[in-house]
Coordinates of C-alpha atoms and ligand atoms in Angstrom, one line a residue:
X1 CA 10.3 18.8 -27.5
X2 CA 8.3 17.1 -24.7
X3 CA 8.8 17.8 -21.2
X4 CA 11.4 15.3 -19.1
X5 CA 12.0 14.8 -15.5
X6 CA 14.7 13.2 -14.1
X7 CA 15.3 9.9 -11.9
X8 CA 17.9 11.0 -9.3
X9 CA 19.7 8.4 -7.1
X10 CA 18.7 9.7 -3.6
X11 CA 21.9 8.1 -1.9
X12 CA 24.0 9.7 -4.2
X13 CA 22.9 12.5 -6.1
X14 CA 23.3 11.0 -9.2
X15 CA 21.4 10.8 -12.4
X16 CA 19.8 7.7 -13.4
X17 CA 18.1 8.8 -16.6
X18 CA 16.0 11.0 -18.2
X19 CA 12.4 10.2 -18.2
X20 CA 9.7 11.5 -21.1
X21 CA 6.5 13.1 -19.4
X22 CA 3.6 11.6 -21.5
X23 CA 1.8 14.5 -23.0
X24 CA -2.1 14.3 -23.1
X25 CA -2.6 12.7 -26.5
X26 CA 0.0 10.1 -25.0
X27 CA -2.3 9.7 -22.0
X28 CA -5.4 9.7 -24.8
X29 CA -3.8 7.6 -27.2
X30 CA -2.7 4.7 -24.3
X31 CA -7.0 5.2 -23.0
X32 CA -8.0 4.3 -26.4
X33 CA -5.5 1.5 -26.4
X34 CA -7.0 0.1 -23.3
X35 CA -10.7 0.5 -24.5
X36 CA -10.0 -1.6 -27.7
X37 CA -8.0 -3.7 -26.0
X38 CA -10.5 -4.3 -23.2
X39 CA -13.8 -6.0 -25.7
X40 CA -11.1 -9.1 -26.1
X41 CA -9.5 -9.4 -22.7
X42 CA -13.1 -9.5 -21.2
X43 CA -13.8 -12.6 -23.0
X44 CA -10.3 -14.4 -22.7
X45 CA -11.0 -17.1 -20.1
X46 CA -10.1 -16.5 -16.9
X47 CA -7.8 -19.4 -16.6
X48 CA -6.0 -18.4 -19.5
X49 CA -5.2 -14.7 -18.0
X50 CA -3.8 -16.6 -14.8
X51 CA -1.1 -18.5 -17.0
X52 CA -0.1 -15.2 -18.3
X53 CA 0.4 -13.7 -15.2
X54 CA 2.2 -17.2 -14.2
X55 CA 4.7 -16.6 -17.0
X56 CA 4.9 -12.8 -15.9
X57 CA 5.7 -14.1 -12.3
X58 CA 8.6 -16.4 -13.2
X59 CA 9.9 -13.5 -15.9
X60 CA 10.4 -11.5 -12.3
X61 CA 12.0 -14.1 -10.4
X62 CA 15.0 -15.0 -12.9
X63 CA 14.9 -10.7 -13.2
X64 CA 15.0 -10.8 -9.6
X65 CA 18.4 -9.3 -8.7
X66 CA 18.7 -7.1 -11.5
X67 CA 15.2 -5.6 -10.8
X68 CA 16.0 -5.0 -6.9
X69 CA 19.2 -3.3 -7.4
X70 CA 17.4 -0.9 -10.0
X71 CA 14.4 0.0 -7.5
X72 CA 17.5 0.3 -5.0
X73 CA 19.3 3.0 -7.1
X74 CA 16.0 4.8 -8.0
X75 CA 14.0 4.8 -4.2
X76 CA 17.1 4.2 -2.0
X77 CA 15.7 1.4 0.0
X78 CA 18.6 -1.7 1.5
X79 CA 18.5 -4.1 -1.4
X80 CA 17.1 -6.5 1.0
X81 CA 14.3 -4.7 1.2
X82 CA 13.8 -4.4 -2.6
X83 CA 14.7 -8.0 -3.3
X84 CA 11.1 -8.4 -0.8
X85 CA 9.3 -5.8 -3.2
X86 CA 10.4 -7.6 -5.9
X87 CA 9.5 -10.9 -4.2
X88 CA 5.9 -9.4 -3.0
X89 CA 5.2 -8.8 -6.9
X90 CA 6.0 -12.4 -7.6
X91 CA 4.2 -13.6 -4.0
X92 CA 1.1 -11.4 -5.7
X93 CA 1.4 -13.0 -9.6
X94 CA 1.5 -15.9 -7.5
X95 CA -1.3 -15.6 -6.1
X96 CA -3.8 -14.0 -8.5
X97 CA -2.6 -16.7 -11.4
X98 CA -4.3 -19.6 -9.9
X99 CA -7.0 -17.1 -9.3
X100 CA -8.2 -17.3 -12.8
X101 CA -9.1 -20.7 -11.6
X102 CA -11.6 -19.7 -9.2
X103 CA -13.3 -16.2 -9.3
X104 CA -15.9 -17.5 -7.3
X105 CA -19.2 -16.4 -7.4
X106 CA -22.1 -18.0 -5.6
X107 CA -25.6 -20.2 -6.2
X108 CA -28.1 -19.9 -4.5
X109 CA -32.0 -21.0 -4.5
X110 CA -34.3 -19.1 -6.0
X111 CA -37.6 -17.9 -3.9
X112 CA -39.7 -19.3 -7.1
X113 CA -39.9 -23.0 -8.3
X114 CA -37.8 -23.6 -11.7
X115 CA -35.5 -20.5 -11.2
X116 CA -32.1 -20.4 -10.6
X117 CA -30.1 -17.8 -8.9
X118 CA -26.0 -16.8 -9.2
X119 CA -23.6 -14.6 -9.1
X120 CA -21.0 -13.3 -11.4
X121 CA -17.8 -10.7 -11.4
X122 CA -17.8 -8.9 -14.5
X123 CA -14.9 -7.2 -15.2
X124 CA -15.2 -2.8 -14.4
X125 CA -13.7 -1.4 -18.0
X126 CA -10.6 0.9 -18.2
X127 CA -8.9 1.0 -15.1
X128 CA -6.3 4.4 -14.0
X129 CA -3.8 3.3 -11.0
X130 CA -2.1 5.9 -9.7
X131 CA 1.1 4.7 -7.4
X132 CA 3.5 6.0 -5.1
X133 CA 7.5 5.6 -5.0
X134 CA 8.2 3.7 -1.2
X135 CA 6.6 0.3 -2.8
X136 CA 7.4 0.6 -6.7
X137 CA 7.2 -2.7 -8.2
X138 CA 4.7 -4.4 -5.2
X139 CA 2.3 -1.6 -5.1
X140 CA 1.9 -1.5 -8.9
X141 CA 1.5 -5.3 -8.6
X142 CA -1.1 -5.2 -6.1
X143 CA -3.5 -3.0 -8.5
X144 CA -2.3 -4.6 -11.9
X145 CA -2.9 -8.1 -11.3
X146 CA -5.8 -8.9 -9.7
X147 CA -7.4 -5.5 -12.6
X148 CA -6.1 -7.9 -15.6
X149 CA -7.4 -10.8 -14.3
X150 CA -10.6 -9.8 -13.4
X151 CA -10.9 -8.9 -17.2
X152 CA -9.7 -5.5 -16.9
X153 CA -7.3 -3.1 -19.4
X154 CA -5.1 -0.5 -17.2
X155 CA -3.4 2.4 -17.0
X156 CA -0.7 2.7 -14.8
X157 CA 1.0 6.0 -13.9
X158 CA 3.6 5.4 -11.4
X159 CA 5.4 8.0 -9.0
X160 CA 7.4 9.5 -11.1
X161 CA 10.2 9.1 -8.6
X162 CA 10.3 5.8 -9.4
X163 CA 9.3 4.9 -13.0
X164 CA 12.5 2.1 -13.9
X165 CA 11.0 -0.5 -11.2
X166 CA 7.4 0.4 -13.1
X167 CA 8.5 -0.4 -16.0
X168 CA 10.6 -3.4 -14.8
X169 CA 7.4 -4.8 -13.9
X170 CA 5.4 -4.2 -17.4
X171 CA 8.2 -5.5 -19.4
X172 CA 7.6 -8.7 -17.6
X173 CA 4.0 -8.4 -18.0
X174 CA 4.4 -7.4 -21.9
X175 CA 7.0 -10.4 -22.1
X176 CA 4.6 -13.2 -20.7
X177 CA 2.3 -12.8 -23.4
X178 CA -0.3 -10.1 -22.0
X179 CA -1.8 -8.4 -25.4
X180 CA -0.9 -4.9 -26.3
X181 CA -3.1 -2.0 -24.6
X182 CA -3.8 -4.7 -21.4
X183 CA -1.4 -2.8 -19.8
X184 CA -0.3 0.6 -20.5
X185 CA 2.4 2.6 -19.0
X186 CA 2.3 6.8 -18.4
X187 CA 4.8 8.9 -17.0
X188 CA 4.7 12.2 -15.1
X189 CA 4.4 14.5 -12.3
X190 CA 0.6 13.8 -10.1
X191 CA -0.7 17.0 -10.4
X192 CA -0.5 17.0 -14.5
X193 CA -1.3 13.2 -15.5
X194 CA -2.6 12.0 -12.0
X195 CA -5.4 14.3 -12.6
X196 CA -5.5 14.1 -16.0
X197 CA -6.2 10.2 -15.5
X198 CA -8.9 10.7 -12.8
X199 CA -11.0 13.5 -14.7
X200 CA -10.6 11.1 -18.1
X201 CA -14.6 10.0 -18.8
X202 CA -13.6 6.6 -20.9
X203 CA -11.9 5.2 -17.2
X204 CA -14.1 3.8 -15.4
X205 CA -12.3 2.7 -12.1
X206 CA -9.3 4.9 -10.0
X207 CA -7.2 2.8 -7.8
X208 CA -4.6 5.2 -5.9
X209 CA -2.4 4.9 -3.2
X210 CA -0.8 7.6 -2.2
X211 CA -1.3 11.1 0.3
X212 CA -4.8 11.7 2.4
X213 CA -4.2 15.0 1.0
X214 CA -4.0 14.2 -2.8
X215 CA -6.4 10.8 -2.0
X216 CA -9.2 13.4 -0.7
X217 CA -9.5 14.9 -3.7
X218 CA -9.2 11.7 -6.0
X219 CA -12.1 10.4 -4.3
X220 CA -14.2 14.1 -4.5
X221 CA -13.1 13.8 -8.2
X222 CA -14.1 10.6 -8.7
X223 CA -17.7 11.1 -6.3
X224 CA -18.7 13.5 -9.0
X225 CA -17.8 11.7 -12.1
X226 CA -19.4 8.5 -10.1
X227 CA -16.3 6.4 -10.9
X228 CA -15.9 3.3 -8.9
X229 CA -12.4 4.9 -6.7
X230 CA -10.5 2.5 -3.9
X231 CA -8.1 4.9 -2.2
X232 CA -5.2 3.5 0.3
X233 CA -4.0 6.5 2.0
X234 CA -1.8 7.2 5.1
X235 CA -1.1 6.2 8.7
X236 CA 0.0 6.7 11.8
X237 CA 0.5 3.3 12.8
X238 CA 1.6 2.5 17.1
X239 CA 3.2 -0.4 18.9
X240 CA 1.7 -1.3 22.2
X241 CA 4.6 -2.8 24.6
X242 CA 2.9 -3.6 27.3
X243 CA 4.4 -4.5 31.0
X244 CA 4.4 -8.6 30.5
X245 CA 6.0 -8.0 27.0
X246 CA 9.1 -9.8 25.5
X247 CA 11.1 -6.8 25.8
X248 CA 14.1 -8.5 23.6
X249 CA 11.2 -9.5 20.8
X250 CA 9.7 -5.4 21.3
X251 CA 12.8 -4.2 20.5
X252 CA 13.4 -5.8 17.5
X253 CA 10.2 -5.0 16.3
X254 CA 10.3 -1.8 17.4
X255 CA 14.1 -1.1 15.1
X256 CA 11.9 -3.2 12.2
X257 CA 8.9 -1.3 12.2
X258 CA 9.8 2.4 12.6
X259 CA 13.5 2.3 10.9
X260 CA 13.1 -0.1 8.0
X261 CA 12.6 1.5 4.4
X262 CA 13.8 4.8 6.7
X263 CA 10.2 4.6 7.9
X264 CA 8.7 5.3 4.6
X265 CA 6.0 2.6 4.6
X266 CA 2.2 3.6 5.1
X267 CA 2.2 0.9 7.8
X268 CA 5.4 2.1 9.5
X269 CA 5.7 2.3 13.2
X270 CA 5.5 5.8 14.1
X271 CA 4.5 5.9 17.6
X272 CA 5.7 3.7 20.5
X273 CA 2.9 3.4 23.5
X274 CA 5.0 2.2 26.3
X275 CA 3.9 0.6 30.0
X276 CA 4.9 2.7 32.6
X277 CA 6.9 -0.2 34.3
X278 CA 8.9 -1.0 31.5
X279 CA 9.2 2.8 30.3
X280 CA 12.5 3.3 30.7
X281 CA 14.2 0.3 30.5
X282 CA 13.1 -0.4 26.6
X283 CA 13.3 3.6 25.9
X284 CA 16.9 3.5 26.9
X285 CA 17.8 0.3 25.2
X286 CA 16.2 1.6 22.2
X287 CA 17.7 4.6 21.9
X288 CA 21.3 2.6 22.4
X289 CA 20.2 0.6 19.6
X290 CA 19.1 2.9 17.1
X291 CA 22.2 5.0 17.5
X292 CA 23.6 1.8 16.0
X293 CA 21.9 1.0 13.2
X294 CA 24.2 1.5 9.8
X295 CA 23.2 4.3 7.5
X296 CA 24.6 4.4 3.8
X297 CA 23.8 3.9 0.3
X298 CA 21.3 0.5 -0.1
X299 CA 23.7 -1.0 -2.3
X300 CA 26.1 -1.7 0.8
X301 CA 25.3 -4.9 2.0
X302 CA 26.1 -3.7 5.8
X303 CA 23.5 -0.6 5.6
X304 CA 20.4 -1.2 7.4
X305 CA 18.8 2.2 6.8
X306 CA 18.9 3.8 3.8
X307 CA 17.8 7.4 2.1
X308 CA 15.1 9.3 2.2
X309 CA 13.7 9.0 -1.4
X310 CA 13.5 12.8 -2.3
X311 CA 14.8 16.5 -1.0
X312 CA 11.5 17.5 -0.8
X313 CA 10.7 14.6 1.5
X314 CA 13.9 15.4 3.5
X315 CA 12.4 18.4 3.7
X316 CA 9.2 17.1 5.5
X317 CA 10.6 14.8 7.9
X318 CA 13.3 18.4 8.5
X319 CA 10.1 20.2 9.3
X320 CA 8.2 17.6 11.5
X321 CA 11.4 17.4 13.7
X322 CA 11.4 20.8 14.0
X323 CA 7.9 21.1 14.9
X324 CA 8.2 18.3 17.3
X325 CA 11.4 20.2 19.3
X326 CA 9.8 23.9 18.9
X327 CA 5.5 23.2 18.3
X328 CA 5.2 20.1 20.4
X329 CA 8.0 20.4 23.1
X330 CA 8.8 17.2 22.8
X331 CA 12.2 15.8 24.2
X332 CA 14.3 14.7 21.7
X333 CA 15.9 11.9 22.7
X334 CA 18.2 10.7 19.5
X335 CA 19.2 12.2 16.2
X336 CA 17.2 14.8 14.5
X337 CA 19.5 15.8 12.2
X338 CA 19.7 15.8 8.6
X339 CA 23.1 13.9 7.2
X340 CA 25.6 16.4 5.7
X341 CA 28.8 14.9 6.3
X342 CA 31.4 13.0 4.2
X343 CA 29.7 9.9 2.0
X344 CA 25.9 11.2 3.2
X345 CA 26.5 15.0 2.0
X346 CA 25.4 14.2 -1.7
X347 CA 22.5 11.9 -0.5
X348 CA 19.0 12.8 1.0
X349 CA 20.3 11.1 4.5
X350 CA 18.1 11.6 7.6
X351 CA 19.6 10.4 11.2
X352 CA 16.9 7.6 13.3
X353 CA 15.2 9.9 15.4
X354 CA 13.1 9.6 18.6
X355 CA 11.0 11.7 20.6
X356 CA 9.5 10.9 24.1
X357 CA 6.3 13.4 23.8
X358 CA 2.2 12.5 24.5
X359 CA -0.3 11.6 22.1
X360 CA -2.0 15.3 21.6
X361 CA 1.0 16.5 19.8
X362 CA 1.3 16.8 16.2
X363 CA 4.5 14.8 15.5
X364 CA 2.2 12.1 17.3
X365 CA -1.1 13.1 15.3
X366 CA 0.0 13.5 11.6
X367 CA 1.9 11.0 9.3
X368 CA 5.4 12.3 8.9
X369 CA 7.1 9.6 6.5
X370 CA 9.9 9.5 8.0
X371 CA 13.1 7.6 10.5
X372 CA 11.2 9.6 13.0
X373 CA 9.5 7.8 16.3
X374 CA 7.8 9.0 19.6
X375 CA 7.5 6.9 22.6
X376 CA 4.5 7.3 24.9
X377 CA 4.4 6.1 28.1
X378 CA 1.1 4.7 29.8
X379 CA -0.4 3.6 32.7
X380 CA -2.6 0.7 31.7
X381 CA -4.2 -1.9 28.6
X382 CA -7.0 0.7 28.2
X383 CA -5.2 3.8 28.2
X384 CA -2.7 2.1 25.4
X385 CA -5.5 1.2 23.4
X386 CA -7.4 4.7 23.5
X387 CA -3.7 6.3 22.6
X388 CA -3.9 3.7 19.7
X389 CA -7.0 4.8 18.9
X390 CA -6.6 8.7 19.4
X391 CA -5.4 9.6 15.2
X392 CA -7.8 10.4 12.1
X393 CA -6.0 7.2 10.7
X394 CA -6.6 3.7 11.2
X395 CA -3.9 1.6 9.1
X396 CA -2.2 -1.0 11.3
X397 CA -1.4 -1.3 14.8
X398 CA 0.4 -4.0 17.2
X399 CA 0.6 -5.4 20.6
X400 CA 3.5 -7.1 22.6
X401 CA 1.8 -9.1 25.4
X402 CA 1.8 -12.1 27.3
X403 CA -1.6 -12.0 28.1
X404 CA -4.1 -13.9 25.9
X405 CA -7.5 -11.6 27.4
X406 CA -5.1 -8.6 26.6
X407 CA -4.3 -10.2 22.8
X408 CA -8.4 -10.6 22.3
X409 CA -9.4 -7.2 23.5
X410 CA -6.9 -5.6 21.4
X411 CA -8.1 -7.8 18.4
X412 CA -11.5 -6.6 19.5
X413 CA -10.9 -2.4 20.2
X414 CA -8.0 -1.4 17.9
X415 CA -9.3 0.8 15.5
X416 CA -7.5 -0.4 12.7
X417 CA -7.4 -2.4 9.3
X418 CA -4.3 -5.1 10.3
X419 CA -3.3 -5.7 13.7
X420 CA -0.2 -7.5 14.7
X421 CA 0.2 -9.6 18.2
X422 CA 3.8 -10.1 18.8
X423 CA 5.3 -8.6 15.5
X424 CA 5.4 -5.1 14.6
X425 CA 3.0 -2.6 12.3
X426 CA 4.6 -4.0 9.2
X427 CA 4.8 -7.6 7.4
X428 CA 1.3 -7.5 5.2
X429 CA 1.3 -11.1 3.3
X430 CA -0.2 -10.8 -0.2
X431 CA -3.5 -13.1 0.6
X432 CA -4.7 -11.1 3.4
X433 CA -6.8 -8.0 3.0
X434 CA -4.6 -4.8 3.2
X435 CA -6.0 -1.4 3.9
X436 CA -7.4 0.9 7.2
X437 CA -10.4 2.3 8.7
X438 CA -11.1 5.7 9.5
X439 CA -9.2 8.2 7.2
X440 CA -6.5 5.7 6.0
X441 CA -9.2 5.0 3.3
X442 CA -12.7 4.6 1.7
X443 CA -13.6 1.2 2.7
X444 CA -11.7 -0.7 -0.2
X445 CA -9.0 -3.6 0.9
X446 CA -6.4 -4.5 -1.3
X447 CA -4.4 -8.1 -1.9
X448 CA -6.5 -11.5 -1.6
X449 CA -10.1 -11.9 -2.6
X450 CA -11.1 -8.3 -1.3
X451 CA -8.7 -6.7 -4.6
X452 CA -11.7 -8.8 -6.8
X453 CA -14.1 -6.5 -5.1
X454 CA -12.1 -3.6 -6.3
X455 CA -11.8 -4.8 -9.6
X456 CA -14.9 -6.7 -10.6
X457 CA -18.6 -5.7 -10.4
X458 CA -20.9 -8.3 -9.1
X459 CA -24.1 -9.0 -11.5
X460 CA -27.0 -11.2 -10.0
X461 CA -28.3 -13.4 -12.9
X462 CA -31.9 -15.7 -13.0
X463 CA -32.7 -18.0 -14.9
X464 CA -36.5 -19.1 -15.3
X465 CA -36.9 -22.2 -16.8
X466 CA -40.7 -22.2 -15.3
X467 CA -42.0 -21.7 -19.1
X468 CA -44.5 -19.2 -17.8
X469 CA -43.8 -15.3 -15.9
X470 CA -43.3 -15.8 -12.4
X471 CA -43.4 -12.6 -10.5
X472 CA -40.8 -12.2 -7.3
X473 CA -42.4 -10.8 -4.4
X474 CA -45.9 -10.7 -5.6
X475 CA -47.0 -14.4 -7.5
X476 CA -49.2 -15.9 -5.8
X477 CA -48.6 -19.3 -7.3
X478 CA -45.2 -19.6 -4.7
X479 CA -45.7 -22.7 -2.6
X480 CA -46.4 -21.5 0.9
X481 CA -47.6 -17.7 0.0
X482 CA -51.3 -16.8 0.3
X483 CA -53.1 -15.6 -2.5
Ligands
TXE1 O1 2.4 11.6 -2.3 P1 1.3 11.9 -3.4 P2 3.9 12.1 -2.3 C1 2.3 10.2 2.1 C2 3.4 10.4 3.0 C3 4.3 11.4 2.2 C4 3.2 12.2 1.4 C5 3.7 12.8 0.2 O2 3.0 11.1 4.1 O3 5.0 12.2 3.0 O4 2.2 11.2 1.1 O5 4.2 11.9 -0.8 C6 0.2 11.1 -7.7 N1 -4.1 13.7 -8.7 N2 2.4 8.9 1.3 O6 4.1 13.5 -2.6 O7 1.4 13.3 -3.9 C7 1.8 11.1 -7.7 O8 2.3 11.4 -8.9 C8 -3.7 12.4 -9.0 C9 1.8 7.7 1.9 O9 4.7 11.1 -3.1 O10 0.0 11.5 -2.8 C10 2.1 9.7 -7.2 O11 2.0 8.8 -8.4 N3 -2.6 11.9 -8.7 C11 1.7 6.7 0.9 C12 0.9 9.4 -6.3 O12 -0.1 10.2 -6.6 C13 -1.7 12.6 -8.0 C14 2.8 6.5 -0.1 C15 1.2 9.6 -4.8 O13 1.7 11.0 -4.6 C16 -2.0 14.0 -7.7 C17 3.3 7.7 -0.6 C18 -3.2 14.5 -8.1 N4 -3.6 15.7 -7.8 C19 3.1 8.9 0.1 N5 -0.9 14.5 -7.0 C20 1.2 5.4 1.4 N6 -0.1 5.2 1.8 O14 2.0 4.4 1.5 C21 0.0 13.5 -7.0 N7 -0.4 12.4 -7.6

């Protein structure tokens, strides 16, 4: 009997189903269906992989409600919310489809006469995408369709806290017409398949998205097999309010950015890097208004924060709040608790929390995943942005300001991979570059063109129609070069 692990309802404690763990001649059997597959998907134009993923697009918009409340159930996350995953798989399929229409390369002249010079993307091989549970259906999409349409086969093994939303999102895949082994689905637990995909020597590319901690040792892994390996790891992401800021519009952002998806997004807003002269004013009216915010099951329509996805998550965000009260000293200022009462006691249920602490401490150092939020307060632009600046991580970041020298400078010294003016840490639009500096990642940007760069190889071709050798570098026969 194969080993099964169960998809739980984190509002409610309830089962969803039972899910089979693929064993390892599943995992070989699905690699050898990708290799096969991948010696005709190379050669299938382009254009005719974008319709596909056109068709696979509109499969997940007439799925659309269906498909949210699903990833709802399974991840715990406001439907709202997951009718925008669902949406930022379409935006994605959306996007990459009239790709396959482009995949520019360039031309350029030749340093010889009768030679022509270009550039190609050739597709990597057998790609492994290992993804995490707070994005299930966009994330996957993110890796899966620019891969195919670059020419690529996959294997995807999602979270296995969420593996109905991944397989939501192959069905529609499968259903638009992509050819058996394109796409390949595996179940299980990281430490088993995850690994097992990122040691396997017939995959040649490992996307993941995921922990620093399990990311620095996919990309050691993959270093030593030298497997091409994009890696989008954690954050730590602040809001700058300065003094001249639209406190109403901070505020907003602020609820938004650190309470949304119960602040289990890599590009939540976990710290708050307040202007002295404004300090308390917004910390008071934040605090009034995250005490408000409606906590319940994501399938109420009223509830504007949901679960947390997992116990062993609660767990986490238990311990950082602990830390931050008993470590750090920080001063609580609202919640802290986890949720034990009446409709919440079945249900992984966190209160919004915030702290008022200083940049050294942990709680304002490491990622915590959580509803959990510390407010800084500073004295000027440059202090903010060294506060900013002062984690190991380097996701996204943000800046409320009137002040158009302030907006540039920020543009200019924020240490990160997206930076928002006006809007908070979150919002990533599918044809922009998405990814951080520092130890967020390894240099890799997913979404828009930069995915290609993930997915594709580049090959320099020349063609010498000259009729005779020409040597770069050294002919002497180049117009202009002395003998
Ligand atoms: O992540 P893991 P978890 C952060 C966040 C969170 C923490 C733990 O701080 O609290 O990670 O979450 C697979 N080899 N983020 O435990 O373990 C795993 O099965 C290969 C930030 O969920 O990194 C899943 O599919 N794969 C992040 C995926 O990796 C392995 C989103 C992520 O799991 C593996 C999620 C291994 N050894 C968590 N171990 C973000 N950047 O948004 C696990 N996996």
């Amino acid at each position: 009997m194969p080993k099964h692990f169960q998809n739980i309802n984190p509002a409610t404690g309830q089962l969803i189903n039972i899910v089979p763990e693929s064993t390892p001649s599943d995992l070989d059997a699905a690699v050898k269906k990708a290799k096969d597959a991948f010696q005709s998907w190379r050669r299938f134009p382009a254009a005719k992989r974008g319709e596909i993923l056109l068709r696979s697009m509109k499969l997940l918009e007439e799925h659309k409600e269906e498909f949210a409340k699903e990833m709802t159930e399974e991840m715990g996350k406001p439907l709202k919310e997951t009718r925008g995953d669902v949406q930022e798989a379409i935006d994605t399929g959306f996007y990459y489809a009239g790709e396959g229409r482009r995949l520019f390369g360039q031309t350029t002249p030749s340093e010889l006469p009768d030679k022509f010079a270009m550039t190609v993307r050739i597709p990597v091989g057998v790609c492994g995408l290992i993804t995490p549970w707070n994005f299930p259906m966009a994330i996957p999409s993110w890796k899966i369709y620019p891969a195919i349409l670059c020419g690529n086969t996959v294997i995807l093994k999602p979270s296995s806290l969420t593996p109905n939303s991944a397989k939501n999102f192959v069905w529609a895949l499968e259903k638009a017409g992509v050819p058996p082994g394109v796409v390949n689905l595996v179940y299980g637990e990281g430490a088993e398949s995850g690994q097992w995909l990122v040691n396997h020597p017939e995959i040649s590319l490992i996307s993941f998205t995921g922990s620093s901690r399990t990311g620095s040792s996919v990309g050691e892994t993959c270093g030593k097999l030298h497997k091409k390996c994009s890696l989008e790891l954690g954050g730590k992401n602040a809001m700058i309010v300065m003094d001249d800021a639209d406190l109403d519009l901070a505020l907003e952002g602020a609820l938004w950015g650190a309470f949304g998806t119960a602040g289990q997004r890599c590009t939540a807003t976990s710290r708050i890097i307040v202007h002295e002269k404004i300090y308390k004013k917004f910390r008071d009216r934040l605090v009034e208004r995250a005490r408000k915010l409606k906590i319940g099951n994501g399938l109420d329509p009223k509830t504007e924060m949901g679960p947390i996805v997992s116990e062993t998550q609660l767990e986490t965000v238990a311990r950082y709040v602990e830390i931050g009260k008993n470590v750090d000293h920080a001063r609580l200022l609202l919640g802290g608790n986890i949720m034990k009462k009446g409709a919440y006691a079945r249900g992984h249920f966190f209160e919004p929390t915030i702290f008022e602490g200083t940049s050294n401490m942990r709680i304002a150092q490491e990622e915590i995943f959580g509803p959990v939020v510390v407010l800084i307060k500073i004295k000027s632009f440059e202090e903010a942005v060294s506060v900013l600046n002062s984690t190991v991580y380097g996701l996204s970041g943000s800046i409320y300001t009137q002040d158009i020298r302030r907006v540039m400078r920020a543009i200019q010294d924020m240490e990160t991979g997206i930076t928002y003016v006006n809007a908070p840490t979150i919002g990533a639009e599918v044809h922009l570059p998405f990814g951080g500096v520092k130890h967020t990642g390894n240099g890799h940007r997913e979404a828009g063109t930069a995915a290609l760069d993930i997915f594709s190889e580049w090959k320099a071709v020349y063609i010498d129609y000259s009729g005779r050798l020409q040597k770069a570098q050294i002919d002497a026969q180049m117009p202009g070069r002395k003998p």
